CSV table of C-alpha atoms in Angstrom, one decimal:
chain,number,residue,atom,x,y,z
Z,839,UNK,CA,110.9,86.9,113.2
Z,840,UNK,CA,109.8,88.5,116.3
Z,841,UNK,CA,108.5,85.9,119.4
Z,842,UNK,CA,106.8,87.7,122.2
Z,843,UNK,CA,106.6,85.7,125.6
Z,844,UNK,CA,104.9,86.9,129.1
Z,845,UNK,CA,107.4,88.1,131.6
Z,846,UNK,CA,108.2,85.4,134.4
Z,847,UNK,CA,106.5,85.5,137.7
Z,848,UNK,CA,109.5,86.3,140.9
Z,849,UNK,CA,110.7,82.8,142.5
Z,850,UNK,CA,107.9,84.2,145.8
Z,851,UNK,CA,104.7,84.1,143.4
Z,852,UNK,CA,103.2,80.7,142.9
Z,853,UNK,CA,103.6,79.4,139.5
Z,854,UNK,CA,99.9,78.2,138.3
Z,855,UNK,CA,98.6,75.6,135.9
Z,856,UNK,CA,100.8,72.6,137.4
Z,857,UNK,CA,99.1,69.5,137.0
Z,858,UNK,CA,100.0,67.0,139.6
Z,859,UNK,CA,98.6,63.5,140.9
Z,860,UNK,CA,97.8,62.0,143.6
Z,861,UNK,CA,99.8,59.0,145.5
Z,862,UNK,CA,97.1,57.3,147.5
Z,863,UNK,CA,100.0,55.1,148.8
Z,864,UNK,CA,101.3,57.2,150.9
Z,865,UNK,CA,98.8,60.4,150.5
Z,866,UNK,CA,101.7,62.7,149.1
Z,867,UNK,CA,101.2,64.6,145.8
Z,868,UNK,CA,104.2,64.2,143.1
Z,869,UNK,CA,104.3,64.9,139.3
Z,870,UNK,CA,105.8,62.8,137.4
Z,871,UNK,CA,106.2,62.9,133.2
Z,872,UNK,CA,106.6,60.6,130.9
Z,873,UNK,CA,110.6,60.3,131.7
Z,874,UNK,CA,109.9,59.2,135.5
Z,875,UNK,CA,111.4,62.4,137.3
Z,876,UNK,CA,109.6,63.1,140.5
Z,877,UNK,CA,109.5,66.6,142.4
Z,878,UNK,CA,108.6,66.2,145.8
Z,879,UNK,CA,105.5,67.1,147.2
Z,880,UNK,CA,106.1,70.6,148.7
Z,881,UNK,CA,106.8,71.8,145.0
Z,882,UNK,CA,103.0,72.2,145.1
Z,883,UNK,CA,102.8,75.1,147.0
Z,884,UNK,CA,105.7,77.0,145.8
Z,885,UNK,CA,107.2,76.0,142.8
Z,886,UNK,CA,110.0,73.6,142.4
Z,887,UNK,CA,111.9,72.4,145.8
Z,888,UNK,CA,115.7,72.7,145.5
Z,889,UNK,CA,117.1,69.4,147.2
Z,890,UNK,CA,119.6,70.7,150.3
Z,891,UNK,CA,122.3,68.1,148.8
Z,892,UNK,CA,124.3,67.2,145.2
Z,893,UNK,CA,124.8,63.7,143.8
Z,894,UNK,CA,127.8,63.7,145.7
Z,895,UNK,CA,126.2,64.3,149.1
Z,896,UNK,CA,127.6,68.5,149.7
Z,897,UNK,CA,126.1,71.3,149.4
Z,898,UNK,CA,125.4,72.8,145.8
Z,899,UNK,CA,128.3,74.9,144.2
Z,900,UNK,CA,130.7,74.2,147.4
Z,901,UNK,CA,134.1,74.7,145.9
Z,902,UNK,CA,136.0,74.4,149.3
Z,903,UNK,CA,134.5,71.1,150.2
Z,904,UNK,CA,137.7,69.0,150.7
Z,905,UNK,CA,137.6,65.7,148.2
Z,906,UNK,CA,138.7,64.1,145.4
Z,907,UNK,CA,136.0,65.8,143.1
Z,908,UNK,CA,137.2,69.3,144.5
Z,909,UNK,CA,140.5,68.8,143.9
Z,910,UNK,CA,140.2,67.8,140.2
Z,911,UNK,CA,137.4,71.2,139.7
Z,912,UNK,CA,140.1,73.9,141.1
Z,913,UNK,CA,142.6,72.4,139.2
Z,914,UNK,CA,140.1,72.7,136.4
Z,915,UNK,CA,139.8,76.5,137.1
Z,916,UNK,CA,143.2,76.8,137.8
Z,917,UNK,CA,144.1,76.2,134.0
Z,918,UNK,CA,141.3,78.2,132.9
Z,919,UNK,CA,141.8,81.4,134.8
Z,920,UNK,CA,145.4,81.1,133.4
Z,921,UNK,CA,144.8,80.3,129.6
Z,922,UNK,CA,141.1,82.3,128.9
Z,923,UNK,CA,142.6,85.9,127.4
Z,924,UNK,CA,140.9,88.3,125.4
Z,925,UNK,CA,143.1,87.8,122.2
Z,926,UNK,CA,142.4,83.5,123.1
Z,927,UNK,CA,138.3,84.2,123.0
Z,928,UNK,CA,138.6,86.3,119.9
Z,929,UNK,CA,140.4,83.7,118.0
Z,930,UNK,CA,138.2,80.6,118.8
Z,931,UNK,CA,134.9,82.9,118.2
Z,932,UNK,CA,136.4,83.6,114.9
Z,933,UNK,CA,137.0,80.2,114.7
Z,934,UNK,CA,134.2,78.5,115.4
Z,935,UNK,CA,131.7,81.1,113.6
Z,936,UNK,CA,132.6,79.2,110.7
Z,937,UNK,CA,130.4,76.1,111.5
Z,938,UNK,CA,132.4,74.1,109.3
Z,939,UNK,CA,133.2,71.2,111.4
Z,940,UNK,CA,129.7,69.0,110.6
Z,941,UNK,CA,126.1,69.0,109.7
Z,942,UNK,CA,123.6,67.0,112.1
Z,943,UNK,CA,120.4,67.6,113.7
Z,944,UNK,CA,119.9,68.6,117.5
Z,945,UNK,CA,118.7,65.1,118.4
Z,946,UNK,CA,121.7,63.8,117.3
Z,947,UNK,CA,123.7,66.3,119.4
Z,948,UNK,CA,122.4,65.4,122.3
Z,949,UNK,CA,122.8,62.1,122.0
Z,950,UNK,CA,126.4,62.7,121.3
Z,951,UNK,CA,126.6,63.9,124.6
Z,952,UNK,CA,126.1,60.5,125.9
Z,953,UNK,CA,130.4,60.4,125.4
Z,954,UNK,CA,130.6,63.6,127.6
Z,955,UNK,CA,131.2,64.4,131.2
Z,956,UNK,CA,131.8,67.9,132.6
Z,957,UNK,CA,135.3,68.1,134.4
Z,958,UNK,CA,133.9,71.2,136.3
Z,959,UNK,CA,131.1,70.6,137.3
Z,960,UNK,CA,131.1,69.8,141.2
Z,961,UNK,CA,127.9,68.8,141.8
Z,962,UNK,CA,127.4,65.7,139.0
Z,963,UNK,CA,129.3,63.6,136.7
Z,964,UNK,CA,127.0,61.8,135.1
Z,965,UNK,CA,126.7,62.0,131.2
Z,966,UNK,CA,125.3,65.5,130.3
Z,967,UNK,CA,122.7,64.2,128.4
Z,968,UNK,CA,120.8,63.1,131.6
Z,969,UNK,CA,121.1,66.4,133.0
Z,970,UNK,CA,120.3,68.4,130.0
Z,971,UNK,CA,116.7,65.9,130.7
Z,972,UNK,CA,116.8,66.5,134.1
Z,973,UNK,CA,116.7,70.4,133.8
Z,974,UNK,CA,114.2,70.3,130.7
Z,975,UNK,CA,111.5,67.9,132.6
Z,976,UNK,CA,111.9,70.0,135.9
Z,977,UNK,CA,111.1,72.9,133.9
Z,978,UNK,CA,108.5,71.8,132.0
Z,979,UNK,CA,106.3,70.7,135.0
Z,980,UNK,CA,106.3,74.0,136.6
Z,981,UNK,CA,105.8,76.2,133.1
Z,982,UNK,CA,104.0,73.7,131.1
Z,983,UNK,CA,103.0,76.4,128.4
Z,984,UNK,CA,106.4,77.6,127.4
Z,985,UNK,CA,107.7,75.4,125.5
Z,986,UNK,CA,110.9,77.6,124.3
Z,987,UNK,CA,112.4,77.2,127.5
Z,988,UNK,CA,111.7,73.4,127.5
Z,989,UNK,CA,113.8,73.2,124.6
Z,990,UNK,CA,116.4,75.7,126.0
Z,991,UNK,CA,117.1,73.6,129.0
Z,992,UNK,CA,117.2,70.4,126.7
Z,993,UNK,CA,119.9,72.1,124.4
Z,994,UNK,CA,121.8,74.6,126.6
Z,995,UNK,CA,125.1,72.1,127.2
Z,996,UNK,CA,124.9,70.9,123.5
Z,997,UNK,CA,127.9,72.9,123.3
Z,998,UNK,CA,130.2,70.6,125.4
Z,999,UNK,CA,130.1,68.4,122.2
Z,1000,UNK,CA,133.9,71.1,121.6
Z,1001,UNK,CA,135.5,68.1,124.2
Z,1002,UNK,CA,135.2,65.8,121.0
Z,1003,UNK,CA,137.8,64.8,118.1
Z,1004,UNK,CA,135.6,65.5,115.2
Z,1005,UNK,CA,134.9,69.4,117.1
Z,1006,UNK,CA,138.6,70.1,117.7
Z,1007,UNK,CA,138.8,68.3,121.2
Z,1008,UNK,CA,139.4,71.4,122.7
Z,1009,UNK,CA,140.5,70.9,126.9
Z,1010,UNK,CA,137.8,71.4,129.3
Z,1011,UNK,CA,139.1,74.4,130.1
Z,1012,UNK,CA,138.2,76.2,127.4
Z,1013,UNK,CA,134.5,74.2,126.6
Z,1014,UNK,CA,133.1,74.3,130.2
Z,1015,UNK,CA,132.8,75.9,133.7
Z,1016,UNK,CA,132.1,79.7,134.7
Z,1017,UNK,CA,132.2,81.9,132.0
Z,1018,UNK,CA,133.0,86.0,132.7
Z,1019,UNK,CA,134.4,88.8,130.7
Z,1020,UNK,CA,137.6,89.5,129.5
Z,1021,UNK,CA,139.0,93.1,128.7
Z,1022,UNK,CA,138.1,94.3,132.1
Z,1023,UNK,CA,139.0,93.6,135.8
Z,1024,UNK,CA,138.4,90.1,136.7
Z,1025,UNK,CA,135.6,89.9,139.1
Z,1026,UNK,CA,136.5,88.8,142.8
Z,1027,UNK,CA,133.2,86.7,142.8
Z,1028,UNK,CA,134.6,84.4,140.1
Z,1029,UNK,CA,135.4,81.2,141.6
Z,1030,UNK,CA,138.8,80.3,142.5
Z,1031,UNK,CA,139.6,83.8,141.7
Z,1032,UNK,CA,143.4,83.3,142.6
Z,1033,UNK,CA,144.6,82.2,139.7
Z,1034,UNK,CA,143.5,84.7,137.5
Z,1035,UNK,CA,147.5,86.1,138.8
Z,1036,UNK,CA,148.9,83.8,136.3
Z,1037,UNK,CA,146.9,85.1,133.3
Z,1038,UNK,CA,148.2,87.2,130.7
Z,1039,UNK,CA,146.0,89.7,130.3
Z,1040,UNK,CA,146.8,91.2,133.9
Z,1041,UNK,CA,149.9,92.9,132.3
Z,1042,UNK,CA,147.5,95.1,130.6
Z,1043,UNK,CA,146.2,97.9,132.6
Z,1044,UNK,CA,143.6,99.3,130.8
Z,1045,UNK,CA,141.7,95.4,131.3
Z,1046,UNK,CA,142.5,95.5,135.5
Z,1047,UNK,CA,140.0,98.8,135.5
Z,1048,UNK,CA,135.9,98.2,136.0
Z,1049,UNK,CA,135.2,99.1,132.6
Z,1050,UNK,CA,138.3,98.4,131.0
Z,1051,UNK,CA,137.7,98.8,126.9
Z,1052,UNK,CA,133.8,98.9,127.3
Z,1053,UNK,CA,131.3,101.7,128.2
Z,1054,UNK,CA,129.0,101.5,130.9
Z,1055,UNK,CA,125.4,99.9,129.7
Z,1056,UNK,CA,127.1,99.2,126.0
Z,1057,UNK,CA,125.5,95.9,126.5
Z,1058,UNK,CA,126.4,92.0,127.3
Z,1059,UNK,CA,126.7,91.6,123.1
Z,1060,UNK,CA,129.0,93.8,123.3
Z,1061,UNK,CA,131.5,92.1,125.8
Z,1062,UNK,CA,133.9,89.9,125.4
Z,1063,UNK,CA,133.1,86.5,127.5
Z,1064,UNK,CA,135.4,83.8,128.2
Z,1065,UNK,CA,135.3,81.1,125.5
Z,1066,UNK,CA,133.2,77.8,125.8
Z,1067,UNK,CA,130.0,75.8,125.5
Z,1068,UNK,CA,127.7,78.7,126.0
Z,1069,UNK,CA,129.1,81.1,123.3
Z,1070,UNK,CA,129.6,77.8,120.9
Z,1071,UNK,CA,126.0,76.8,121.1
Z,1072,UNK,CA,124.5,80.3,120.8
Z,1073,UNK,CA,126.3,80.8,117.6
Z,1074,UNK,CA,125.0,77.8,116.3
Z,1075,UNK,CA,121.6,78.4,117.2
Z,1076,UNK,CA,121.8,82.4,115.8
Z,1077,UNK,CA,123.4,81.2,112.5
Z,1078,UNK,CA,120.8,78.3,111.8
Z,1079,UNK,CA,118.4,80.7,112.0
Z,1080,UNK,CA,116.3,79.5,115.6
Z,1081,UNK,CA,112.9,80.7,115.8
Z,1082,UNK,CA,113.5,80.8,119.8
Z,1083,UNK,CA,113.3,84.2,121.2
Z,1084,UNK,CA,115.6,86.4,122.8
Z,1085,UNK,CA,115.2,85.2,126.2
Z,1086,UNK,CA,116.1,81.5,124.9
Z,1087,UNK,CA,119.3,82.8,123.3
Z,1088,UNK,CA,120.2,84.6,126.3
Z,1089,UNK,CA,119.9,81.7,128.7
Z,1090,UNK,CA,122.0,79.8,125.9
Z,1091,UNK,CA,124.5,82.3,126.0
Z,1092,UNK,CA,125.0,83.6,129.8
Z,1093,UNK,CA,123.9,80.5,131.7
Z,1094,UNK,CA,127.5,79.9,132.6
Z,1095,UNK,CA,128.2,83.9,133.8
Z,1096,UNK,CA,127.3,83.1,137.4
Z,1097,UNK,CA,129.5,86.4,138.6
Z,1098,UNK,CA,126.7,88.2,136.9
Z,1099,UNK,CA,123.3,86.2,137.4
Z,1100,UNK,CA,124.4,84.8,140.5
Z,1101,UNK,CA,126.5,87.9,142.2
Z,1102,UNK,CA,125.1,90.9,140.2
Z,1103,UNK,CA,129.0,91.2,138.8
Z,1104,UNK,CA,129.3,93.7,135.7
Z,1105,UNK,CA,125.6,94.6,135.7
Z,1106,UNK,CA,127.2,98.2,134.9
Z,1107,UNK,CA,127.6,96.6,131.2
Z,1108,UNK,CA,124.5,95.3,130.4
Z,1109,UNK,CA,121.7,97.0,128.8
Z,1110,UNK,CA,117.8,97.1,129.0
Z,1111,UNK,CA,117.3,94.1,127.1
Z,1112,UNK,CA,119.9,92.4,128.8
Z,1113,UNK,CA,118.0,93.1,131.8
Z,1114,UNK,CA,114.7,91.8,130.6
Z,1115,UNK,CA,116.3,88.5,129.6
Z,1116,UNK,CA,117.9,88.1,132.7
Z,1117,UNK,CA,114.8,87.3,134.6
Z,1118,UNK,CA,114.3,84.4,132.6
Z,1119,UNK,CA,117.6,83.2,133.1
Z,1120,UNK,CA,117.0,83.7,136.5
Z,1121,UNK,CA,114.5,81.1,137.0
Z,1122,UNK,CA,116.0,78.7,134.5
Z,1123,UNK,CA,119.3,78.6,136.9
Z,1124,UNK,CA,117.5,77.2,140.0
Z,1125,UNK,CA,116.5,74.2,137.9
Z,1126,UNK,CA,119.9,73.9,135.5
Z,1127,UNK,CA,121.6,73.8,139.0
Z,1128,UNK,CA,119.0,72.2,141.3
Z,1129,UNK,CA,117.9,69.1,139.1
Z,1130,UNK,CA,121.2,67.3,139.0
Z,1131,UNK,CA,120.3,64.3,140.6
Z,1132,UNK,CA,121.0,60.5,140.5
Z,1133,UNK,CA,117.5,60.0,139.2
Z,1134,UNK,CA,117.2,59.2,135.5
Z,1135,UNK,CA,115.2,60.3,132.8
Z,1136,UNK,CA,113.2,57.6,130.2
Z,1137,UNK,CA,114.7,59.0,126.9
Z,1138,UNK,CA,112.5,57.4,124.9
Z,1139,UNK,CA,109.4,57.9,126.5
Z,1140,UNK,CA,110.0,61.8,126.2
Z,1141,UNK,CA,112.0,62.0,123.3
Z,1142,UNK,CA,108.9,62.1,120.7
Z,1143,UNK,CA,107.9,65.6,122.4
Z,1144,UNK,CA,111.3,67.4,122.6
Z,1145,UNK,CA,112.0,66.3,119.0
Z,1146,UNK,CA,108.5,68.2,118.0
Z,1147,UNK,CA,109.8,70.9,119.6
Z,1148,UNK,CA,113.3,71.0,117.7
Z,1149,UNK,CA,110.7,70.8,114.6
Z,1150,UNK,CA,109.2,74.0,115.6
Z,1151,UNK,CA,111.8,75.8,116.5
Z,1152,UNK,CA,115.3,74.4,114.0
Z,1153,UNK,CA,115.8,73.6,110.7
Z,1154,UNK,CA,116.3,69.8,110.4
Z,1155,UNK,CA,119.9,70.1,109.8
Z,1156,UNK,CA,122.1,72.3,111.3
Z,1157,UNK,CA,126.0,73.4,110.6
Z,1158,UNK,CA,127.8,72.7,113.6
């Protein structure tokens, strides 16, 4: 099935058809939706307002910042750098291809991920399914009519569901954090970047070189990517047979390579297509990072439209 969608405006263009009310309290204009998540008022004249701060108080992303929470994420990244190799990837994608481990719907997913909290994440650590409401509200008030990428927010950390028993309980570091590729030179952009000494694959020359065993442009489908959520979900979603289009299933997939979307790392490997999509996942980054935020979401209040939205776009049941 093909799905054709309207190529995103730049972050600089105004996003239109925003539909926002009036405060007469205090004379400020603030959306809110059924779930109670507020964006502040200068969202109106540009688009959604990234807050300066995290939940913890430091700048967004800030992997130096000295505390308790930065200490447990670069030891986090410490064990990953060291255990993600190409021949470790290969096996748990052949693996998990399977999708033998349960049958469920995507509601029930998500609230699965009520038992889950992301050991890399430095900027939250509250359960996942807030943020995955958090990201899919913020979205949905500044692109009202496209709905696919509501529903890619609200499902692109289902995946994190591998950190429980009846998944394989697999360690954090191999379900969450920065993704990148393996088979070739490990990027100097990728966080904590140190310890990729430790790994492995480093032995092997032909991986230390730019393009290591892949051709320039031979496309992002065609790379090997460090194992976790991101390829786990995607999988699921290509094998039930989504009716999301491409762009969804990229943001699924790559929303973790911030070497790439973030840096412009290994952009020699991606093709047209991959190009295309990555404007998309372009703007859905600002909010998947930007709305993590103390503030919670009604679940039931908006749960009746994201689950008409699973309808449209999933098979009730899916093999996890």
């Amino acid at each position: 099935m093909t799905v054709c969608i309207d190529q995103p405006q730049s972050d600089s263009e105004v996003v239109e058809n925003k539909n926002y009310s009036n405060n007469n309290n205090n004379n400020t204009h603030e959306l809110v939706l059924d779930g109670g998540f507020v964006v502040p008022d200068n969202v109106a004249s540009g688009g959604f307002d990234a807050p300066e701060i995290n939940a913890f108080g430091h700048t967004f992303r800030d992997y130096d910042v000295e505390s308790e929470r930065q200490k447990q994420v670069e030891e986090f990244y410490r064990m990953n750098h060291i255990n993600q190799t190409y021949e470790f990837v290969k096996k748990m994608r052949e693996e998990y291809k399977k999708l033998d481990k349960l049958e469920m719907s995507i509601w029930e997913c998500c609230e699965l991920l009520n038992e889950v909290v992301d050991d890399s994440d430095p900027d939250l650590d509250e359960p996942q399914i807030e943020h995955l409401l958090q990201t899919a509200e913020a979205i949905r008030k500044d692109y009202p009519n496209e709905d696919w990428l509501h529903l890619t927010a609200l499902i692109h950390d289902l995946g994190k569901v591998l950190l429980l028993p009846r998944f394989g309980e697999l360690p954090q570091w191999a379900v969450v954090g920065d993704t990148h590729p393996l088979g070739c030179a490990f990027d100097e952009s990728i966080v904590h970047h140190k310890y990729f000494k430790e790994n492995p694959d480093v032995k092997n020359h032909v991986y230390q070189t730019k393009n290591g065993i892949y051709s320039e442009g031979c496309g992002l489908e065609n790379v090997m990517i460090s194992w976790g959520h991101d390829d786990y979900m995607y999988l699921v979603a290509k094998e039930n047979g989504t009716t999301l289009p491409q762009a969804g299933l990229f943001i699924i997939r790559y929303h973790s390579f911030y070497p790439m979307h973030r840096s412009g790392a290994y952009k020699h490997l991606m093709n047209e297509e991959d190009v295309e999509n990555l404007k998309w996942l372009q703007i859905f980054n600002k909010y998947d990072l930007y709305s993590k935020s103390k503030v919670r979401v009604d679940v039931e209040k908006v749960k009746p439209y994201y689950q008409s939205l699973i309808q449209k776009y999933f098979p009730e049941k899916l093999r996890w």
